[in-house]
Amino acid sequence: TVNSEECIGCKRCAKRCLYQAPYFSETKMKTYKCDLCLDRLNNKMLPKCVESCLMQAIELKQEVELSNKEKNLIANNSLPNSGVIKPNYILKKIEER
């Protein structure tokens, strides 16, 4: 998480994150981290990125909903090492439906 009250706007976290998860707001001069549009999720709506992707390339799933193929991708280290980075979520391109 990013504590916006403590943030001094140095952009170090945004520059160093392998996933570009923290982003710097030029208007607020603070760094923020994607929360998957938590306010929208709480209202049973999809995050903006999922909703707005014209190609439906972004999908939101709970861990229990992952297919065996998706679980194998994670288990076989085909994705960046989440054990080190510990992301709160995984963004994955959807293969053919």
CSV table of N, CA and C in Angstrom, one decimal:
chain,number,residue,atom,x,y,z
A,1,THR,N,0.8,-1.2,0.0
A,1,THR,CA,0.0,0.0,0.0
A,1,THR,C,0.9,1.2,0.0
A,2,VAL,N,0.3,2.3,-0.4
A,2,VAL,CA,1.0,3.6,-0.4
A,2,VAL,C,0.2,4.5,0.5
A,3,ASN,N,0.9,5.0,1.6
A,3,ASN,CA,0.3,6.0,2.5
A,3,ASN,C,0.5,7.4,1.9
A,4,SER,N,-0.6,7.9,1.3
A,4,SER,CA,-0.5,9.2,0.6
A,4,SER,C,-0.2,10.3,1.6
A,5,GLU,N,-0.4,10.2,2.9
A,5,GLU,CA,-0.1,11.2,3.8
A,5,GLU,C,1.4,11.3,4.1
A,6,GLU,N,2.1,10.1,3.9
A,6,GLU,CA,3.6,10.1,4.1
A,6,GLU,C,4.3,10.3,2.9
A,7,CYS,N,3.7,10.1,1.7
A,7,CYS,CA,4.4,10.2,0.4
A,7,CYS,C,4.9,11.7,0.2
A,8,ILE,N,6.2,11.8,-0.2
A,8,ILE,CA,6.7,13.1,-0.5
A,8,ILE,C,6.8,13.4,-2.0
A,9,GLY,N,6.4,12.4,-2.8
A,9,GLY,CA,6.4,12.6,-4.3
A,9,GLY,C,7.7,12.4,-4.9
A,10,CYS,N,8.6,11.6,-4.4
A,10,CYS,CA,9.9,11.5,-5.0
A,10,CYS,C,9.9,10.5,-6.2
A,11,LYS,N,8.9,9.7,-6.4
A,11,LYS,CA,8.7,8.8,-7.5
A,11,LYS,C,9.6,7.6,-7.5
A,12,ARG,N,10.4,7.4,-6.4
A,12,ARG,CA,11.4,6.3,-6.4
A,12,ARG,C,10.6,4.9,-6.5
A,13,CYS,N,9.5,4.8,-5.8
A,13,CYS,CA,8.8,3.5,-5.8
A,13,CYS,C,8.2,3.2,-7.2
A,14,ALA,N,7.7,4.3,-7.8
A,14,ALA,CA,7.1,4.1,-9.2
A,14,ALA,C,8.2,3.7,-10.2
A,15,LYS,N,9.4,4.3,-10.1
A,15,LYS,CA,10.4,4.0,-11.0
A,15,LYS,C,11.0,2.6,-10.8
A,16,ARG,N,11.0,2.1,-9.6
A,16,ARG,CA,11.7,0.8,-9.4
A,16,ARG,C,10.8,-0.4,-9.4
A,17,CYS,N,9.5,-0.2,-9.4
A,17,CYS,CA,8.6,-1.4,-9.4
A,17,CYS,C,8.6,-2.1,-10.7
A,18,LEU,N,8.8,-3.4,-10.7
A,18,LEU,CA,8.9,-4.2,-11.9
A,18,LEU,C,7.5,-4.3,-12.6
A,19,TYR,N,6.4,-4.1,-11.9
A,19,TYR,CA,5.1,-4.2,-12.4
A,19,TYR,C,4.4,-2.8,-12.7
A,20,GLN,N,5.1,-1.7,-12.5
A,20,GLN,CA,4.6,-0.4,-12.7
A,20,GLN,C,3.3,-0.2,-11.9
A,21,ALA,N,3.2,-0.9,-10.7
A,21,ALA,CA,2.0,-0.8,-9.9
A,21,ALA,C,1.8,0.6,-9.3
A,22,PRO,N,2.8,1.1,-8.7
A,22,PRO,CA,2.6,2.5,-8.2
A,22,PRO,C,2.7,3.5,-9.3
A,23,TYR,N,1.8,4.5,-9.3
A,23,TYR,CA,1.9,5.5,-10.3
A,23,TYR,C,1.9,6.9,-9.7
A,24,PHE,N,2.5,7.8,-10.4
A,24,PHE,CA,2.6,9.2,-9.8
A,24,PHE,C,1.5,10.0,-10.4
A,25,SER,N,0.7,10.7,-9.6
A,25,SER,CA,-0.3,11.7,-10.0
A,25,SER,C,0.3,13.1,-10.1
A,26,GLU,N,0.4,13.6,-11.4
A,26,GLU,CA,1.0,14.9,-11.6
A,26,GLU,C,0.1,16.0,-11.0
A,27,THR,N,-1.2,15.7,-10.9
A,27,THR,CA,-2.1,16.7,-10.3
A,27,THR,C,-2.0,16.8,-8.8
A,28,LYS,N,-1.9,15.6,-8.1
A,28,LYS,CA,-1.8,15.6,-6.7
A,28,LYS,C,-0.4,15.5,-6.1
A,29,MET,N,0.6,15.3,-7.1
A,29,MET,CA,2.0,15.2,-6.7
A,29,MET,C,2.2,14.2,-5.6
A,30,LYS,N,1.6,13.0,-5.8
A,30,LYS,CA,1.7,11.9,-4.8
A,30,LYS,C,1.7,10.6,-5.7
A,31,THR,N,2.3,9.6,-5.1
A,31,THR,CA,2.3,8.3,-5.7
A,31,THR,C,1.1,7.4,-5.1
A,32,TYR,N,0.5,6.7,-6.0
A,32,TYR,CA,-0.6,5.9,-5.6
A,32,TYR,C,-0.4,4.5,-6.2
A,33,LYS,N,-1.1,3.5,-5.7
A,33,LYS,CA,-1.0,2.1,-6.2
A,33,LYS,C,-2.3,1.6,-6.6
A,34,CYS,N,-2.4,0.9,-7.7
A,34,CYS,CA,-3.6,0.4,-8.1
A,34,CYS,C,-4.3,-0.5,-7.1
A,35,ASP,N,-5.5,-0.3,-6.8
A,35,ASP,CA,-6.3,-1.1,-5.8
A,35,ASP,C,-7.4,-1.9,-6.5
A,36,LEU,N,-7.2,-2.0,-7.8
A,36,LEU,CA,-8.2,-2.7,-8.7
A,36,LEU,C,-9.6,-2.0,-8.6
A,37,CYS,N,-9.6,-0.7,-8.4
A,37,CYS,CA,-10.8,0.1,-8.3
A,37,CYS,C,-11.7,-0.5,-7.2
A,38,LEU,N,-11.1,-0.6,-6.0
A,38,LEU,CA,-11.8,-1.2,-4.9
A,38,LEU,C,-13.2,-0.6,-4.7
A,39,ASP,N,-13.4,0.7,-4.9
A,39,ASP,CA,-14.7,1.2,-4.7
A,39,ASP,C,-15.7,0.6,-5.7
A,40,ARG,N,-15.2,0.3,-6.9
A,40,ARG,CA,-16.1,-0.3,-7.9
A,40,ARG,C,-16.4,-1.8,-7.5
A,41,LEU,N,-15.3,-2.5,-7.1
A,41,LEU,CA,-15.5,-3.9,-6.7
A,41,LEU,C,-16.5,-4.0,-5.6
A,42,ASN,N,-16.5,-3.1,-4.6
A,42,ASN,CA,-17.4,-3.1,-3.5
A,42,ASN,C,-18.8,-2.8,-3.9
A,43,ASN,N,-19.0,-2.2,-5.1
A,43,ASN,CA,-20.3,-2.0,-5.7
A,43,ASN,C,-20.7,-3.0,-6.8
A,44,LYS,N,-20.0,-4.1,-6.8
A,44,LYS,CA,-20.2,-5.2,-7.7
A,44,LYS,C,-20.0,-4.8,-9.2
A,45,MET,N,-19.0,-3.9,-9.4
A,45,MET,CA,-18.6,-3.5,-10.7
A,45,MET,C,-17.2,-4.0,-11.0
A,46,LEU,N,-16.8,-4.1,-12.3
A,46,LEU,CA,-15.5,-4.5,-12.6
A,46,LEU,C,-14.5,-3.3,-12.5
A,47,PRO,N,-13.2,-3.5,-12.3
A,47,PRO,CA,-12.2,-2.4,-12.4
A,47,PRO,C,-12.3,-1.8,-13.8
A,48,LYS,N,-11.9,-0.5,-13.8
A,48,LYS,CA,-12.0,0.2,-15.1
A,48,LYS,C,-11.1,-0.4,-16.2
A,49,CYS,N,-9.9,-1.0,-15.8
A,49,CYS,CA,-9.1,-1.6,-16.8
A,49,CYS,C,-9.8,-2.8,-17.5
A,50,VAL,N,-10.4,-3.6,-16.7
A,50,VAL,CA,-11.1,-4.8,-17.2
A,50,VAL,C,-12.3,-4.3,-18.1
A,51,GLU,N,-13.1,-3.4,-17.6
A,51,GLU,CA,-14.3,-2.9,-18.3
A,51,GLU,C,-13.9,-2.2,-19.6
A,52,SER,N,-12.8,-1.5,-19.6
A,52,SER,CA,-12.5,-0.7,-20.8
A,52,SER,C,-11.7,-1.4,-21.9
A,53,CYS,N,-11.2,-2.5,-21.6
A,53,CYS,CA,-10.3,-3.2,-22.6
A,53,CYS,C,-11.2,-3.7,-23.8
A,54,LEU,N,-11.0,-3.1,-24.9
A,54,LEU,CA,-11.8,-3.5,-26.1
A,54,LEU,C,-11.6,-4.9,-26.5
A,55,MET,N,-10.4,-5.5,-26.3
A,55,MET,CA,-10.1,-6.8,-26.7
A,55,MET,C,-10.4,-7.9,-25.6
A,56,GLN,N,-10.9,-7.4,-24.5
A,56,GLN,CA,-11.2,-8.3,-23.4
A,56,GLN,C,-9.9,-9.1,-23.0
A,57,ALA,N,-8.8,-8.4,-23.0
A,57,ALA,CA,-7.5,-9.1,-22.7
A,57,ALA,C,-7.2,-9.1,-21.2
A,58,ILE,N,-8.0,-8.4,-20.4
A,58,ILE,CA,-7.8,-8.4,-19.0
A,58,ILE,C,-9.0,-9.0,-18.3
A,59,GLU,N,-8.7,-9.9,-17.4
A,59,GLU,CA,-9.8,-10.6,-16.7
A,59,GLU,C,-9.5,-10.6,-15.2
A,60,LEU,N,-10.5,-10.5,-14.4
A,60,LEU,CA,-10.3,-10.5,-13.0
A,60,LEU,C,-10.8,-11.9,-12.5
A,61,LYS,N,-9.9,-12.6,-11.8
A,61,LYS,CA,-10.3,-13.9,-11.2
A,61,LYS,C,-9.8,-14.0,-9.8
A,62,GLN,N,-10.6,-14.8,-9.0
A,62,GLN,CA,-10.2,-15.2,-7.7
A,62,GLN,C,-9.2,-16.4,-7.9
A,63,GLU,N,-8.3,-16.6,-6.9
A,63,GLU,CA,-7.4,-17.7,-7.1
A,63,GLU,C,-8.1,-19.0,-7.3
A,64,VAL,N,-9.2,-19.2,-6.7
A,64,VAL,CA,-9.9,-20.5,-6.8
A,64,VAL,C,-10.5,-20.7,-8.2
A,65,GLU,N,-10.6,-19.6,-9.0
A,65,GLU,CA,-11.1,-19.7,-10.3
A,65,GLU,C,-10.1,-19.9,-11.4
A,66,LEU,N,-8.8,-19.9,-11.1
A,66,LEU,CA,-7.8,-20.1,-12.0
A,66,LEU,C,-7.8,-21.5,-12.6
A,67,SER,N,-7.6,-21.6,-13.9
A,67,SER,CA,-7.6,-22.9,-14.6
A,67,SER,C,-6.3,-23.7,-14.2
A,68,ASN,N,-6.2,-24.9,-14.5
A,68,ASN,CA,-5.0,-25.7,-14.3
A,68,ASN,C,-3.8,-25.1,-15.1
A,69,LYS,N,-4.1,-24.7,-16.3
A,69,LYS,CA,-3.1,-24.1,-17.2
A,69,LYS,C,-2.5,-22.8,-16.5
A,70,GLU,N,-3.4,-22.0,-16.0
A,70,GLU,CA,-3.0,-20.7,-15.3
A,70,GLU,C,-2.2,-21.0,-14.0
A,71,LYS,N,-2.6,-22.0,-13.3
A,71,LYS,CA,-1.9,-22.4,-12.1
A,71,LYS,C,-0.5,-22.9,-12.4
A,72,ASN,N,-0.4,-23.7,-13.5
A,72,ASN,CA,0.9,-24.2,-14.0
A,72,ASN,C,1.8,-23.1,-14.4
A,73,LEU,N,1.3,-22.1,-15.1
A,73,LEU,CA,2.1,-20.9,-15.4
A,73,LEU,C,2.8,-20.3,-14.2
A,74,ILE,N,2.0,-20.2,-13.1
A,74,ILE,CA,2.5,-19.6,-11.9
A,74,ILE,C,3.5,-20.6,-11.2
A,75,ALA,N,3.1,-21.8,-11.2
A,75,ALA,CA,4.0,-22.8,-10.5
A,75,ALA,C,5.3,-23.1,-11.2
A,76,ASN,N,5.3,-22.9,-12.5
A,76,ASN,CA,6.5,-23.2,-13.3
A,76,ASN,C,7.4,-21.9,-13.5
A,77,ASN,N,7.1,-20.9,-12.7
A,77,ASN,CA,7.9,-19.7,-12.8
A,77,ASN,C,7.9,-19.0,-14.2
A,78,SER,N,6.7,-19.2,-14.9
A,78,SER,CA,6.6,-18.6,-16.2
A,78,SER,C,6.3,-17.1,-16.1
A,79,LEU,N,6.0,-16.6,-14.9
A,79,LEU,CA,5.7,-15.2,-14.6
A,79,LEU,C,6.8,-14.7,-13.7
A,80,PRO,N,7.0,-13.4,-13.6
A,80,PRO,CA,8.0,-12.8,-12.7
A,80,PRO,C,7.8,-13.4,-11.3
A,81,ASN,N,8.8,-13.5,-10.5
A,81,ASN,CA,8.8,-14.1,-9.2
A,81,ASN,C,7.9,-13.3,-8.2
A,82,SER,N,6.6,-13.8,-8.1
A,82,SER,CA,5.7,-13.1,-7.2
A,82,SER,C,6.0,-13.4,-5.7
A,83,GLY,N,6.9,-14.5,-5.5
A,83,GLY,CA,7.3,-14.7,-4.1
A,83,GLY,C,8.2,-13.6,-3.6
A,84,VAL,N,8.9,-13.0,-4.4
A,84,VAL,CA,9.7,-11.9,-4.0
A,84,VAL,C,8.9,-10.6,-4.0
A,85,ILE,N,8.2,-10.3,-5.1
A,85,ILE,CA,7.5,-9.1,-5.3
A,85,ILE,C,6.2,-9.1,-4.5
A,86,LYS,N,5.5,-10.2,-4.3
A,86,LYS,CA,4.3,-10.4,-3.5
A,86,LYS,C,3.2,-9.4,-4.0
A,87,PRO,N,2.8,-9.5,-5.3
A,87,PRO,CA,1.7,-8.6,-5.7
A,87,PRO,C,0.4,-9.0,-5.1
A,88,ASN,N,-0.6,-8.1,-5.0
A,88,ASN,CA,-1.9,-8.3,-4.5
A,88,ASN,C,-2.8,-9.0,-5.5
A,89,TYR,N,-2.4,-8.9,-6.7
A,89,TYR,CA,-3.2,-9.5,-7.8
A,89,TYR,C,-2.3,-9.9,-9.0
A,90,ILE,N,-2.9,-10.6,-9.9
A,90,ILE,CA,-2.1,-11.0,-11.1
A,90,ILE,C,-2.9,-10.5,-12.3
A,91,LEU,N,-2.2,-9.8,-13.2
A,91,LEU,CA,-2.8,-9.5,-14.5
A,91,LEU,C,-2.3,-10.4,-15.5
A,92,LYS,N,-3.1,-11.0,-16.3
A,92,LYS,CA,-2.7,-12.1,-17.2
A,92,LYS,C,-3.5,-11.9,-18.5
A,93,LYS,N,-2.8,-12.0,-19.6
A,93,LYS,CA,-3.4,-12.0,-20.9
A,93,LYS,C,-4.3,-13.2,-21.1
A,94,ILE,N,-5.5,-13.0,-21.5
A,94,ILE,CA,-6.4,-14.2,-21.8
A,94,ILE,C,-6.0,-14.9,-23.1
A,95,GLU,N,-5.8,-16.1,-23.0
A,95,GLU,CA,-5.5,-16.9,-24.3
A,95,GLU,C,-6.9,-17.0,-25.0
A,96,GLU,N,-6.9,-17.6,-26.1
A,96,GLU,CA,-8.2,-17.8,-26.8
A,96,GLU,C,-9.2,-18.4,-26.0
A,97,ARG,N,-10.4,-17.9,-26.1
A,97,ARG,CA,-11.6,-18.3,-25.3
A,97,ARG,C,-12.2,-19.5,-25.9
